Short mmCIF file of C-alpha atoms (C1' of nucleotides) in Angstrom, two decimals:
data_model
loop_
_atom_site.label_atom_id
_atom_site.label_comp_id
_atom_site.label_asym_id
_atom_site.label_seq_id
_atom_site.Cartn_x
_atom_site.Cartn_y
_atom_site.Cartn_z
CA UNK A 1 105.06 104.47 93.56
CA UNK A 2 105.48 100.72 91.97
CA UNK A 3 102.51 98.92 90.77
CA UNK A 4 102.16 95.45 92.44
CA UNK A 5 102.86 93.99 88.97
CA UNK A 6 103.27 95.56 85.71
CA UNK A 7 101.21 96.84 83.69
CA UNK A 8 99.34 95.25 81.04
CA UNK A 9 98.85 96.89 77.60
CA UNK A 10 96.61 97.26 75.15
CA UNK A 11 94.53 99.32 72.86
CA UNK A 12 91.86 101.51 73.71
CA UNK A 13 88.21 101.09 72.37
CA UNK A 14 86.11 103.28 74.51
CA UNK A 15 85.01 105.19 77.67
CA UNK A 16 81.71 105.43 78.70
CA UNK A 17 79.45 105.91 81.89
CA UNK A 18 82.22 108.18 83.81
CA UNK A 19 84.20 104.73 84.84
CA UNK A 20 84.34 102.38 81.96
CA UNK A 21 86.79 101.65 79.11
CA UNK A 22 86.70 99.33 76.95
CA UNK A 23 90.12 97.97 75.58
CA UNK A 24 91.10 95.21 73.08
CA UNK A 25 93.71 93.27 75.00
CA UNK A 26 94.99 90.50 73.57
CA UNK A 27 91.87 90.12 70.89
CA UNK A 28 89.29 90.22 73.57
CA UNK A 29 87.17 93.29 74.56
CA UNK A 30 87.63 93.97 78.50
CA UNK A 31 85.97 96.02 80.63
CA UNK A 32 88.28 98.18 83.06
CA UNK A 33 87.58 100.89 85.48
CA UNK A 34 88.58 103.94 84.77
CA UNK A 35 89.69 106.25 87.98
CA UNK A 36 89.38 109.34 86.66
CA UNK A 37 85.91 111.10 86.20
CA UNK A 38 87.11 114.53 84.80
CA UNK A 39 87.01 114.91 80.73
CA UNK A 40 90.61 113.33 79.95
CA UNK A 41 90.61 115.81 76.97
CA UNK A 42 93.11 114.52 74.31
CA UNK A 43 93.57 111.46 75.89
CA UNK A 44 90.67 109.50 74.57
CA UNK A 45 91.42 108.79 71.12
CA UNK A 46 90.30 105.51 69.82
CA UNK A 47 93.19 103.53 68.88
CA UNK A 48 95.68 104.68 71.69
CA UNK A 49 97.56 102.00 73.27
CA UNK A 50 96.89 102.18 77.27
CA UNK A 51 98.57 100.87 80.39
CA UNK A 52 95.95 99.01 83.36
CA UNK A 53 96.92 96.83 86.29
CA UNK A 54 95.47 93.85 87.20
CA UNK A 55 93.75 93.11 90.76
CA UNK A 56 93.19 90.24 92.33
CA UNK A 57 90.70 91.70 94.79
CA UNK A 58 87.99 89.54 94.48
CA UNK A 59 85.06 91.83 95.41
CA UNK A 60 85.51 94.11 92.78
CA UNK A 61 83.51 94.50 89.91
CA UNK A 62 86.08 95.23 87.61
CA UNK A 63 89.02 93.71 88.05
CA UNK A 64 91.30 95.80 85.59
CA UNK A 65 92.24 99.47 86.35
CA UNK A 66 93.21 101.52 83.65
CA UNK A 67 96.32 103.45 84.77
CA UNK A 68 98.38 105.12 81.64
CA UNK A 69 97.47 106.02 78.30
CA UNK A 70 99.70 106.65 75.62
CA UNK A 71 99.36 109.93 73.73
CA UNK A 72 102.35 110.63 70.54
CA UNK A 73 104.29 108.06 72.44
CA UNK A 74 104.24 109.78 75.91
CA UNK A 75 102.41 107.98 78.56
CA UNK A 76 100.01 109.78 80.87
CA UNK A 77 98.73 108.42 84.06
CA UNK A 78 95.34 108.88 84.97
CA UNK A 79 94.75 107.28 88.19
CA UNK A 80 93.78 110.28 89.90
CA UNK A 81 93.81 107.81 93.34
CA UNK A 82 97.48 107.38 92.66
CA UNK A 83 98.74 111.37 92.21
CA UNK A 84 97.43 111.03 96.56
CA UNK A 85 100.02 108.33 96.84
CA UNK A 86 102.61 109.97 94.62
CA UNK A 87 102.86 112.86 96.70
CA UNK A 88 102.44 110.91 100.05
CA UNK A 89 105.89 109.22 98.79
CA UNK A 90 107.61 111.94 97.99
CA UNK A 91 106.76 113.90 101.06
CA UNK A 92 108.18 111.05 103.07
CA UNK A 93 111.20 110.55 100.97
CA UNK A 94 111.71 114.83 101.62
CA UNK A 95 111.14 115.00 97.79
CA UNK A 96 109.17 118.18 97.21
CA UNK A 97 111.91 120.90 98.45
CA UNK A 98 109.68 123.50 99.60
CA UNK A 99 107.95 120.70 102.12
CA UNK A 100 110.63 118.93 103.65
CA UNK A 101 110.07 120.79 106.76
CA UNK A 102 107.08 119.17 107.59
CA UNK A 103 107.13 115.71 109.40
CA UNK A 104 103.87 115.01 110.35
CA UNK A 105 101.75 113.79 107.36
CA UNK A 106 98.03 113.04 107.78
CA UNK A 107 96.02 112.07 104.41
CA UNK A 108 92.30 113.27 104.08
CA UNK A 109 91.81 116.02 106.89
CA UNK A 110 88.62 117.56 107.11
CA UNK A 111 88.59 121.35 107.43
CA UNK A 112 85.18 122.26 107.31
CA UNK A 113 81.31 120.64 107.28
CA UNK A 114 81.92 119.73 103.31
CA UNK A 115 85.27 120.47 102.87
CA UNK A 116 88.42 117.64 103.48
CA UNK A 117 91.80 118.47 102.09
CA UNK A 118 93.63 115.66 100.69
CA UNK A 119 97.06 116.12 103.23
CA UNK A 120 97.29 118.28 106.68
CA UNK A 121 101.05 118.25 107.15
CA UNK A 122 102.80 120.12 110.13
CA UNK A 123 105.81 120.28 112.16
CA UNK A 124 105.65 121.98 116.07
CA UNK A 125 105.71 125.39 114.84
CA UNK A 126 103.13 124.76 111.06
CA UNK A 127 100.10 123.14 110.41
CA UNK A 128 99.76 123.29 106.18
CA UNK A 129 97.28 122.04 104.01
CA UNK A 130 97.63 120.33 101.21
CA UNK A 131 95.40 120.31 98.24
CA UNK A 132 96.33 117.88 95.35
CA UNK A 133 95.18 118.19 91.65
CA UNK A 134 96.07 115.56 88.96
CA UNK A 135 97.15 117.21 85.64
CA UNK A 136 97.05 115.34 82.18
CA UNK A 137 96.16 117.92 79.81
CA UNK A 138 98.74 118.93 77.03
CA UNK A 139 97.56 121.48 74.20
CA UNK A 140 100.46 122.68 73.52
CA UNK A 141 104.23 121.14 73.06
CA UNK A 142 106.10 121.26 76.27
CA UNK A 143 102.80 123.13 78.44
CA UNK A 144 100.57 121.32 81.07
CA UNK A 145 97.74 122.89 81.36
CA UNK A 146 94.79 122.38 84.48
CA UNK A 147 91.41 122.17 84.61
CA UNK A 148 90.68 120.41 81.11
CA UNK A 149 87.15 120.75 82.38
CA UNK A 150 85.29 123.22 84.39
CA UNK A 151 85.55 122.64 88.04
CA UNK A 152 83.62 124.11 90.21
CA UNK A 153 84.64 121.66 93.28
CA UNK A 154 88.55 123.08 92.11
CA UNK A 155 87.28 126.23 92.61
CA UNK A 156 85.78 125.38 96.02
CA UNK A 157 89.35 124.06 96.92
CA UNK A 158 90.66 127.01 96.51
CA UNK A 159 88.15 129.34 98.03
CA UNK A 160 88.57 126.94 101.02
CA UNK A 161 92.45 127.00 101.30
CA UNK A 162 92.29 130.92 101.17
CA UNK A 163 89.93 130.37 103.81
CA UNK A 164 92.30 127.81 105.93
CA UNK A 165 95.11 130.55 105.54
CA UNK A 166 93.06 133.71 107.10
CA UNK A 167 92.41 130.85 109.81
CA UNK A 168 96.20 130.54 110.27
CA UNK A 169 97.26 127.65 108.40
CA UNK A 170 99.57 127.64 105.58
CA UNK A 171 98.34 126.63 102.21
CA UNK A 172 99.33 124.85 99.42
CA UNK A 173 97.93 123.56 95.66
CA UNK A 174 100.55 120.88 94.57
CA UNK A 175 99.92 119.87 91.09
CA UNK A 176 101.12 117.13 90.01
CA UNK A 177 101.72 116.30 86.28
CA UNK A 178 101.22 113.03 85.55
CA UNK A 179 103.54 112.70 82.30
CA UNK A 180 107.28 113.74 81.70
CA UNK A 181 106.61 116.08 78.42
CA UNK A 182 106.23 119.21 79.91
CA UNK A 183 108.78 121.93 80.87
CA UNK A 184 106.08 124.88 81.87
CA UNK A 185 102.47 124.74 83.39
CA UNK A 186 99.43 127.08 83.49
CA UNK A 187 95.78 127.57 84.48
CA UNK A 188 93.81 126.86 81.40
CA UNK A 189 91.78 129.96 81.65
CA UNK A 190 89.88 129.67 78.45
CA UNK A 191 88.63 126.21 80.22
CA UNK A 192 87.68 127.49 83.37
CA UNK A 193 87.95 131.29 83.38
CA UNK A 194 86.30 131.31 87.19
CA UNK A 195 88.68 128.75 88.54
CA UNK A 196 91.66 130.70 87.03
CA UNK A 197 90.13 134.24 88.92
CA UNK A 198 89.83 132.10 92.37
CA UNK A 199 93.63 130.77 91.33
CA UNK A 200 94.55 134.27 91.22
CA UNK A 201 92.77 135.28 93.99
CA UNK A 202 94.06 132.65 95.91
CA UNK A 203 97.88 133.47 95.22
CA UNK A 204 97.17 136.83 96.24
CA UNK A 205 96.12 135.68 99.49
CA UNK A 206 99.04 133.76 100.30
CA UNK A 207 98.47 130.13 99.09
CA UNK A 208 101.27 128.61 97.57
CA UNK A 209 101.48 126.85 94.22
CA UNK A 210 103.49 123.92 93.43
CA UNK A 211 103.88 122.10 90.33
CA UNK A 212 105.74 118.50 89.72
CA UNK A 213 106.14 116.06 86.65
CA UNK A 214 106.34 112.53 87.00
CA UNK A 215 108.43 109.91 85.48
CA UNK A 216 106.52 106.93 84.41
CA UNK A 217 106.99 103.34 83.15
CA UNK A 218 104.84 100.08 83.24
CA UNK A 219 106.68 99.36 86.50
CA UNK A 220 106.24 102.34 88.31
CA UNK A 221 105.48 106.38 88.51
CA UNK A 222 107.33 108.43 90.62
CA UNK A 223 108.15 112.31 90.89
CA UNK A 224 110.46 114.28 88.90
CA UNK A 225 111.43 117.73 88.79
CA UNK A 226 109.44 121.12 89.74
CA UNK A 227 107.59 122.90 86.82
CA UNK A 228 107.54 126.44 86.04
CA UNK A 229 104.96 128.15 86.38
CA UNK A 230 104.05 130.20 83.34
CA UNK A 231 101.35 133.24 84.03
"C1'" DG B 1 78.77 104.96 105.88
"C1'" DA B 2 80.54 109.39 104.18
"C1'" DC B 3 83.27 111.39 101.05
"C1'" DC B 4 86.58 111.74 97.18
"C1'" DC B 5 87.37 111.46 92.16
"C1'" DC B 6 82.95 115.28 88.63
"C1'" DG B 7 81.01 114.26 83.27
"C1'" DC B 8 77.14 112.34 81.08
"C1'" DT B 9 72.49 110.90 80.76
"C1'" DT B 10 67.95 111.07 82.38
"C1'" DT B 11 64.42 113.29 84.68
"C1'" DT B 12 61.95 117.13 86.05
"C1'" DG B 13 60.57 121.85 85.63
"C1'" DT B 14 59.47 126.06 83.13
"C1'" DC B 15 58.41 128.76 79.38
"C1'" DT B 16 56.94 129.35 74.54
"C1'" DT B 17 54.66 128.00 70.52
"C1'" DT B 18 51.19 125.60 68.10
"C1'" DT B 19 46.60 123.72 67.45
"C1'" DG B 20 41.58 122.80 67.95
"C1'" DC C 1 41.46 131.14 74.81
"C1'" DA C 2 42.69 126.90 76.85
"C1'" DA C 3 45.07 122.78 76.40
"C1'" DA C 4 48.63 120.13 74.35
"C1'" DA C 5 52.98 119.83 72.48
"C1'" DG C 6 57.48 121.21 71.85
"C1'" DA C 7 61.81 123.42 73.15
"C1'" DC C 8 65.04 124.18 76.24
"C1'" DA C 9 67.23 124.61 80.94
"C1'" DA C 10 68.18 123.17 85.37
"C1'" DA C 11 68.62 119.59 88.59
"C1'" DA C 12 69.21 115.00 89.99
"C1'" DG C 13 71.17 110.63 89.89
"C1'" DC C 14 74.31 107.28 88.18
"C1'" DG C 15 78.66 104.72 88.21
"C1'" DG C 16 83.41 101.60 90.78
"C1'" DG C 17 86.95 101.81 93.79
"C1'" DG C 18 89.55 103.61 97.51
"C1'" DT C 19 90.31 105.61 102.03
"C1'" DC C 20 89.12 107.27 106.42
#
DNA sequence: GACCCCGCTTTTGTCTTTTG
DNA sequence: CAAAAGACAAAAGCGGGGTC
């Protein structure tokens, strides 16, 4: 996934209101939106140098997007709009092994009244669906760790995809770690001790778990290698 | 226009304590 | 003993951008 044109950086002052940060950029304060409502634990330190991209969109508000922030010198991306096109790629480009079989891709499928996965992929024998989760959270050298917040939509997710499997489709959770620092992942259960049962729950019940790093510069982020999985 | 990203602040509601 | 005030909890609403 390239970025139309690089990245700027700068230093982070603030975030505030869910989608602001502040950032000094070249001694000036600006305003950027931030795409990523969940917590960001450990990634909001005053002081960190951050990543954003520029649009030239001129209906928006806001016309910088903070994309990456820089934590002990590894960058994390937090566009959690972008881990949806990350995966899109890679699906097309046959990169996550255990989905190449699938040719079809649709993006966004509803599956029930509230409920709208964020891929539907198939092939003439399949339908799957696809649940993506952006992970940023590192607690611990060389583990990823998801929710860094409690999430009871996440929990819905998964309650829904056991749901889409008893109905017949395959299932999958694909998260994908947004930074290149990390050799294992886990459910942070002390986080989110209910979304970790329904994780359990939802294994047990067939739907499949996935887990990818990323590989990320100020030119572009793209998928890396699978993660274990560590109980 | 609906829905996705889902924490933080404000508002509203309920119960308990204080005061005249 | 009733009314006001305070404490606390639950619920609602806010925010920008993107995609369908």
């Amino acid at each position: 996934m390239k970025f139309n044109k690089k990245l700027l950086q700068g230093t982070l002052i603030k975030r505030y209101k869910r989608f602001f940060v502040d950032i000094k950029y070249k001694n000036k304060t600006i305003t950027a939106h931030c795409p990523n409502s969940g917590s960001m634990m450990g990634l909001l330190n005053k002081g960190n140098n951050v990543w954003f991209s520029e649009s030239d969109n001129p209906k928006r508000k806001l016309k910088y997007t903070l994309e990456i922030v820089v934590v002990n010198n590894k960058p994390v991306g937090i566009n959690t709009h972008l881990s949806n096109k990350i995966v899109l790629e890679s699906l097309k480009n046959k990169k996550i092994e255990n989905l190449t079989r699938f040719t079809n891709i649709k993006s966004e499928v509803k599956f029930s009244d509230n409920t709208r996965f964020d891929f539907l992929i198939s092939n003439n024998k399949e339908k799957c669906f696809l649940e993506v989760k952006n992970v940023t959270l590192l607690r611990q050298d060389n583990i990823a760790e998801f929710p860094d917040a409690i999430t009871s939509r996440g929990t819905k997710h998964l309650k829904e995809l056991i749901k889409a499997k008893r109905k017949g489709y395959e299932s999958y959770m694909l998260y994908l770690i947004q930074r290149d620092d990390c050799n294992f992942f886990k459910i942070a259960n002390d986080i989110d001790e209910e979304y970790k049962n329904t994780f359990d729950e939802a294994l047990n019940n067939g739907v499949k778990m996935l887990c990818y790093d990323c590989k990320l510069n100020n030119e572009e982020i793209i998928i890396n290698n699978q993660i274990n999985y560590e109980q």
